[in-house]
Coordinates of C-alpha atoms in Angstrom, one line a residue:
M1 CA -18.8 -7.2 -5.5
T2 CA -16.8 -7.0 -8.6
T3 CA -18.1 -9.9 -10.9
K4 CA -15.7 -12.1 -13.1
H5 CA -16.8 -10.9 -16.4
E6 CA -15.6 -7.5 -14.7
H7 CA -12.9 -8.4 -14.0
D8 CA -12.3 -9.7 -17.9
S9 CA -12.4 -6.1 -19.0
P10 CA -8.6 -4.1 -18.3
I11 CA -8.4 -0.9 -16.2
L12 CA -6.5 1.6 -18.2
V13 CA -4.1 3.2 -15.5
T14 CA -2.4 6.4 -17.1
G15 CA 0.9 7.5 -16.1
A16 CA 1.9 4.0 -14.8
A17 CA 5.9 4.1 -16.0
G18 CA 6.0 7.0 -12.9
A19 CA 8.3 6.6 -9.7
V20 CA 8.2 3.9 -7.5
D21 CA 6.5 6.0 -5.2
G22 CA 4.3 7.1 -7.8
I23 CA 0.6 6.7 -8.0
G24 CA 0.2 5.3 -11.4
R25 CA 2.8 2.3 -10.4
N26 CA 1.5 1.7 -7.3
L27 CA -1.8 1.7 -8.4
T28 CA -1.4 -0.9 -11.4
E29 CA 0.5 -3.2 -8.4
F30 CA -2.9 -2.7 -6.0
L31 CA -5.1 -3.5 -9.0
L32 CA -3.7 -7.0 -10.0
A33 CA -3.2 -7.9 -6.3
R34 CA -7.0 -7.5 -6.8
G35 CA -7.5 -9.5 -9.5
H36 CA -7.9 -7.2 -12.4
K37 CA -6.4 -6.8 -15.7
V38 CA -4.3 -3.7 -15.7
R39 CA -3.2 -2.2 -19.1
A40 CA -0.3 0.6 -18.3
L41 CA -0.1 3.5 -20.9
V42 CA 4.0 4.7 -20.7
R43 CA 5.4 7.4 -22.4
R44 CA 8.2 5.6 -23.7
E45 CA 9.7 1.5 -23.6
D46 CA 12.2 1.3 -20.6
E47 CA 13.1 -0.8 -17.5
R48 CA 10.1 0.6 -15.9
A49 CA 7.9 -0.5 -18.9
E50 CA 9.7 -3.8 -18.6
S51 CA 9.2 -3.9 -14.8
L52 CA 4.9 -3.5 -15.5
R53 CA 5.3 -6.1 -17.6
R54 CA 6.9 -8.7 -15.0
L55 CA 3.6 -7.5 -12.7
G56 CA 1.5 -8.6 -15.1
A57 CA 0.4 -5.7 -17.0
E58 CA -0.2 -5.1 -20.1
V59 CA 1.6 -2.2 -21.8
V60 CA 1.0 0.2 -24.2
Q61 CA 3.3 3.2 -25.3
G62 CA 1.5 6.3 -26.1
D63 CA 1.5 10.1 -24.9
L64 CA -1.8 11.3 -23.5
T65 CA -1.9 14.1 -26.1
D66 CA -1.8 11.7 -29.0
L67 CA -5.3 10.9 -30.7
A68 CA -4.7 7.3 -32.1
A69 CA -2.3 6.1 -29.2
M70 CA -5.4 7.0 -26.6
H71 CA -7.8 5.0 -28.9
R72 CA -5.0 1.9 -28.6
A73 CA -4.9 2.8 -25.4
I74 CA -8.4 3.1 -24.6
A75 CA -10.4 0.7 -26.6
G76 CA -11.6 -2.5 -24.7
C77 CA -11.3 -0.9 -21.5
G78 CA -14.1 -0.5 -19.0
R79 CA -12.3 1.9 -16.5
I80 CA -10.1 4.3 -16.8
Y81 CA -7.6 6.4 -14.1
F82 CA -6.3 9.2 -15.6
G83 CA -3.1 11.4 -14.0
M84 CA -0.4 13.1 -15.3
S85 CA 2.4 15.3 -13.9
V86 CA 2.9 18.8 -13.8
S87 CA 2.8 19.7 -17.1
A88 CA 1.7 23.1 -19.4
A89 CA -0.1 20.2 -21.7
Y90 CA -2.1 18.9 -18.9
L91 CA -5.7 20.1 -20.2
E92 CA -5.1 19.0 -23.7
A93 CA -4.3 15.6 -22.5
T94 CA -7.3 15.1 -19.9
I95 CA -9.6 16.7 -22.8
N96 CA -8.2 14.1 -25.5
T97 CA -8.7 11.5 -22.9
A98 CA -11.8 12.5 -22.1
A99 CA -12.9 12.4 -25.5
V100 CA -11.5 9.1 -26.1
A101 CA -13.1 7.6 -23.3
R102 CA -16.3 9.1 -24.3
H103 CA -16.2 7.4 -27.5
H104 CA -15.4 4.3 -26.3
G105 CA -18.3 4.2 -23.6
V106 CA -16.5 3.7 -20.3
E107 CA -18.1 2.6 -17.5
A108 CA -15.7 5.2 -14.7
F109 CA -13.1 7.9 -15.3
V110 CA -11.4 9.0 -12.3
N111 CA -9.3 11.7 -12.5
M112 CA -6.9 12.6 -10.0
S113 CA -7.2 16.5 -9.5
Q114 CA -5.6 18.8 -6.4
M115 CA -7.5 20.1 -3.6
T116 CA -6.8 23.6 -4.1
V117 CA -9.5 23.1 -7.1
S118 CA -12.2 23.3 -3.8
Q119 CA -11.3 26.6 -3.5
M120 CA -11.4 27.8 -6.8
S121 CA -14.0 29.2 -8.9
I122 CA -15.4 31.0 -12.1
N123 CA -14.1 34.4 -10.4
E124 CA -11.1 32.9 -8.4
S125 CA -7.8 31.2 -9.2
T126 CA -4.4 31.1 -8.0
D127 CA -1.0 32.4 -9.0
S128 CA -0.4 28.9 -10.0
P129 CA -0.2 27.7 -14.3
Q130 CA -1.4 24.2 -13.5
H131 CA -4.4 24.6 -10.4
K132 CA -6.0 26.8 -13.6
L133 CA -5.5 24.1 -15.6
H134 CA -6.7 21.3 -13.2
W135 CA -10.0 23.7 -12.5
L136 CA -10.3 24.1 -16.1
A137 CA -10.1 20.1 -16.8
E138 CA -12.8 19.4 -14.1
Q139 CA -15.4 21.6 -15.7
A140 CA -14.7 20.3 -18.8
L141 CA -15.1 16.7 -17.5
S142 CA -18.4 17.5 -15.9
W143 CA -19.6 19.1 -19.3
S144 CA -18.3 15.3 -20.7
G145 CA -21.6 13.2 -19.9
L146 CA -18.7 11.0 -18.5
P147 CA -19.2 8.8 -15.2
V148 CA -16.5 11.0 -13.4
V149 CA -15.1 10.0 -9.7
T150 CA -12.6 13.1 -8.9
V151 CA -10.0 12.6 -6.5
R152 CA -8.1 15.9 -4.9
P153 CA -5.4 14.9 -2.9
T154 CA -3.3 17.8 -1.0
V155 CA 0.4 17.7 -0.8
F156 CA 2.4 14.6 -1.3
L157 CA 4.5 13.5 0.8
E158 CA 6.9 12.3 -2.1
G159 CA 6.9 15.9 -3.5
F160 CA 8.0 18.5 -1.1
F161 CA 9.4 16.0 1.7
L162 CA 11.5 13.9 -0.5
L163 CA 11.8 15.0 -3.6
L164 CA 12.5 18.9 -2.6
A165 CA 13.7 18.1 1.3
A166 CA 15.8 15.2 1.7
A167 CA 18.9 16.7 0.0
G168 CA 19.1 19.7 2.8
V169 CA 18.0 17.0 5.6
R170 CA 20.8 14.5 4.5
A171 CA 23.6 17.5 4.0
S172 CA 22.3 20.4 6.6
D173 CA 19.8 18.6 9.1
E174 CA 17.4 20.7 7.8
L175 CA 14.0 21.1 6.5
A176 CA 14.6 24.1 3.9
L177 CA 11.5 25.1 2.4
P178 CA 9.2 28.3 1.6
M179 CA 6.5 26.9 3.7
G180 CA 6.1 29.7 6.5
S181 CA 4.4 28.6 9.5
G182 CA 1.3 27.7 7.6
K183 CA 0.1 24.4 8.5
T184 CA -0.4 21.7 5.7
S185 CA -1.8 17.7 5.9
P186 CA 0.5 16.1 3.4
V187 CA -1.0 12.1 2.1
S188 CA 1.1 9.6 0.9
A189 CA 1.0 9.2 -3.0
V190 CA 0.5 5.3 -2.3
D191 CA -2.3 5.9 0.0
V192 CA -3.8 7.8 -2.7
A193 CA -3.5 4.9 -5.3
R194 CA -4.8 2.5 -2.5
A195 CA -8.3 4.9 -2.5
V196 CA -7.9 4.9 -5.9
A197 CA -8.1 1.1 -6.4
A198 CA -10.5 0.8 -4.2
I199 CA -12.8 3.2 -6.3
L200 CA -11.7 1.0 -9.3
D201 CA -12.4 -1.9 -7.8
D202 CA -16.2 -0.9 -7.8
P203 CA -16.6 2.4 -9.1
A204 CA -20.6 2.7 -9.2
P205 CA -20.9 3.8 -5.8
H206 CA -18.3 6.4 -6.3
I207 CA -19.6 7.8 -10.1
G208 CA -20.1 11.9 -9.2
Q209 CA -18.3 12.2 -6.2
I210 CA -15.5 14.2 -5.1
Y211 CA -12.7 12.9 -2.3
D212 CA -10.7 15.2 -0.9
L213 CA -7.6 13.1 0.5
T214 CA -5.5 14.4 3.3
G215 CA -2.7 12.9 5.4
P216 CA -3.5 12.4 9.1
E217 CA -2.7 15.7 11.0
S218 CA -2.4 19.1 9.5
A219 CA 0.7 20.9 11.3
D220 CA 3.3 23.4 10.3
L221 CA 7.6 23.0 9.5
E222 CA 8.0 23.2 13.0
H223 CA 5.9 20.2 14.0
Y224 CA 7.3 18.5 11.1
A225 CA 11.0 18.9 11.8
R226 CA 10.6 17.5 15.5
T227 CA 9.0 14.7 13.8
F228 CA 11.8 14.3 11.4
S229 CA 14.0 14.3 14.6
E230 CA 12.5 11.6 16.3
A231 CA 12.1 9.0 13.0
L232 CA 15.9 10.0 12.4
G233 CA 17.2 9.9 15.8
R234 CA 18.8 13.4 15.5
P235 CA 18.2 16.8 15.1
I236 CA 16.3 18.1 12.0
R237 CA 15.3 22.0 12.0
Y238 CA 13.0 24.1 9.7
R239 CA 14.5 26.6 7.7
D240 CA 11.8 29.3 6.1
V241 CA 13.9 30.0 3.0
P242 CA 13.4 32.8 1.0
L243 CA 10.8 31.9 -1.9
P244 CA 12.7 33.7 -4.7
A245 CA 15.9 31.9 -4.1
W246 CA 14.4 28.7 -3.6
S247 CA 12.4 28.8 -7.1
E248 CA 15.8 29.8 -8.7
G249 CA 17.4 26.5 -7.1
L250 CA 14.5 24.9 -9.1
R251 CA 15.4 26.3 -12.1
K252 CA 18.9 25.5 -11.7
A253 CA 17.9 21.7 -10.8
G254 CA 16.6 21.7 -14.3
F255 CA 12.6 21.9 -13.1
P256 CA 10.7 23.2 -16.3
E257 CA 9.1 27.0 -15.5
H258 CA 6.0 25.5 -15.7
V259 CA 6.6 23.4 -12.5
V260 CA 8.4 26.2 -10.7
S261 CA 5.8 28.4 -11.0
H262 CA 3.2 26.0 -9.6
L263 CA 5.4 24.8 -6.7
S264 CA 6.1 28.1 -5.8
A265 CA 2.7 29.0 -5.8
M266 CA 2.1 26.2 -3.5
T267 CA 4.3 27.4 -1.3
E268 CA 2.9 30.5 -1.1
L269 CA -0.6 29.5 -0.6
N270 CA 0.6 27.2 2.6
R271 CA 1.6 30.6 4.3
L272 CA -1.6 31.6 4.2
G273 CA -3.0 28.3 5.3
R274 CA -4.5 26.9 2.5
Y275 CA -3.2 23.5 3.1
D276 CA -4.5 23.3 6.4
R277 CA -7.5 21.0 5.7
M278 CA -7.9 17.3 7.2
T279 CA -10.9 14.6 6.1
D280 CA -11.0 11.1 6.9
V281 CA -11.6 9.7 3.2
V282 CA -8.7 8.3 2.7
R283 CA -9.3 5.8 5.7
R284 CA -13.2 5.5 4.5
L285 CA -12.2 4.8 1.2
T286 CA -9.5 1.6 2.4
G287 CA -10.2 0.9 5.7
E288 CA -6.9 1.9 6.8
A289 CA -5.6 5.0 8.3
P290 CA -3.3 7.2 5.6
T291 CA 0.6 6.9 6.7
S292 CA 1.9 9.8 8.9
M293 CA 4.6 11.7 8.7
R294 CA 6.5 9.4 11.0
D295 CA 6.2 6.6 9.3
F296 CA 6.7 7.5 6.0
V297 CA 10.4 9.5 7.5
K298 CA 11.0 6.0 8.9
L299 CA 10.7 3.9 5.7
H300 CA 12.6 6.6 3.4
A301 CA 15.6 6.8 6.5
A302 CA 17.9 6.0 3.8
E303 CA 17.0 8.9 1.6
F304 CA 17.7 11.1 4.5
K305 CA 21.1 9.6 5.9
Q306 CA 23.5 12.4 6.5
R307 CA 26.0 12.3 4.1
G308 CA 28.0 15.6 4.7
P309 CA 27.7 19.0 2.9
A310 CA 27.3 19.0 -0.6
P311 CA 30.4 20.7 -2.7
A312 CA 30.6 23.9 -3.7
G313 CA 28.7 24.7 -6.3
G314 CA 27.3 21.2 -6.7

């Protein structure tokens, strides 16, 4: 049981100004609802930072790679959630944050990693530069002596199925992804945030643990297309698009090359069945079943609503 004294020390949440469906923002809400003080780290002062203040969080502006900024963010915090979007600076940010966290003697450091790391070793990596950075970050944290809890989710529902696939569903009634016939067990970022909140609420039993998080089923994209059809009330088909064209589309949409390389490698791993994994960890940590694809699609139905074909060149 968390004591009131422990509640007096804020919990640092990095990446707190992310999307509404992101881990950091949801984690901030969940921790505040549990009665914790939250210090939310944001990269810039904007409306998202103001919305965090309205929720009741203390907002600190700074970059994860900046030493002085991380001292401002971490000093006085007993527990830390570290998460960062896909970035070539990921390893630097992790070690910078960890070094300052160790200096200040934090009691828990929850690190957001990726499930693919569980299939990597000193002799085996993937073609994703981000996976390599996550693996190296986990190595460094294990050497650091920090009280670390590692969380490794699989593919996020909000990523591939909302950010990257919604446009094709709206315009052409199709999930257009280069995922082959491999199975995957996507998990909602909201469920991941709920699991992390449970860990940070009482971290002592979790120190040193690694938690693999998946959704409630592992299936191929044909199955998920049928789920989309049922949830939206119209036929949605899966189209396995060529990877080079898909990757080029990401570049044209403005995604950095580091991100394109990572997402492209993930789709290739999916083809090979590397995301065909299932755990019950979300339920064990939160007491609730993870969000199903059907419920996710119904929740975001407005994002998948038909809008007709995109104009040429659009």
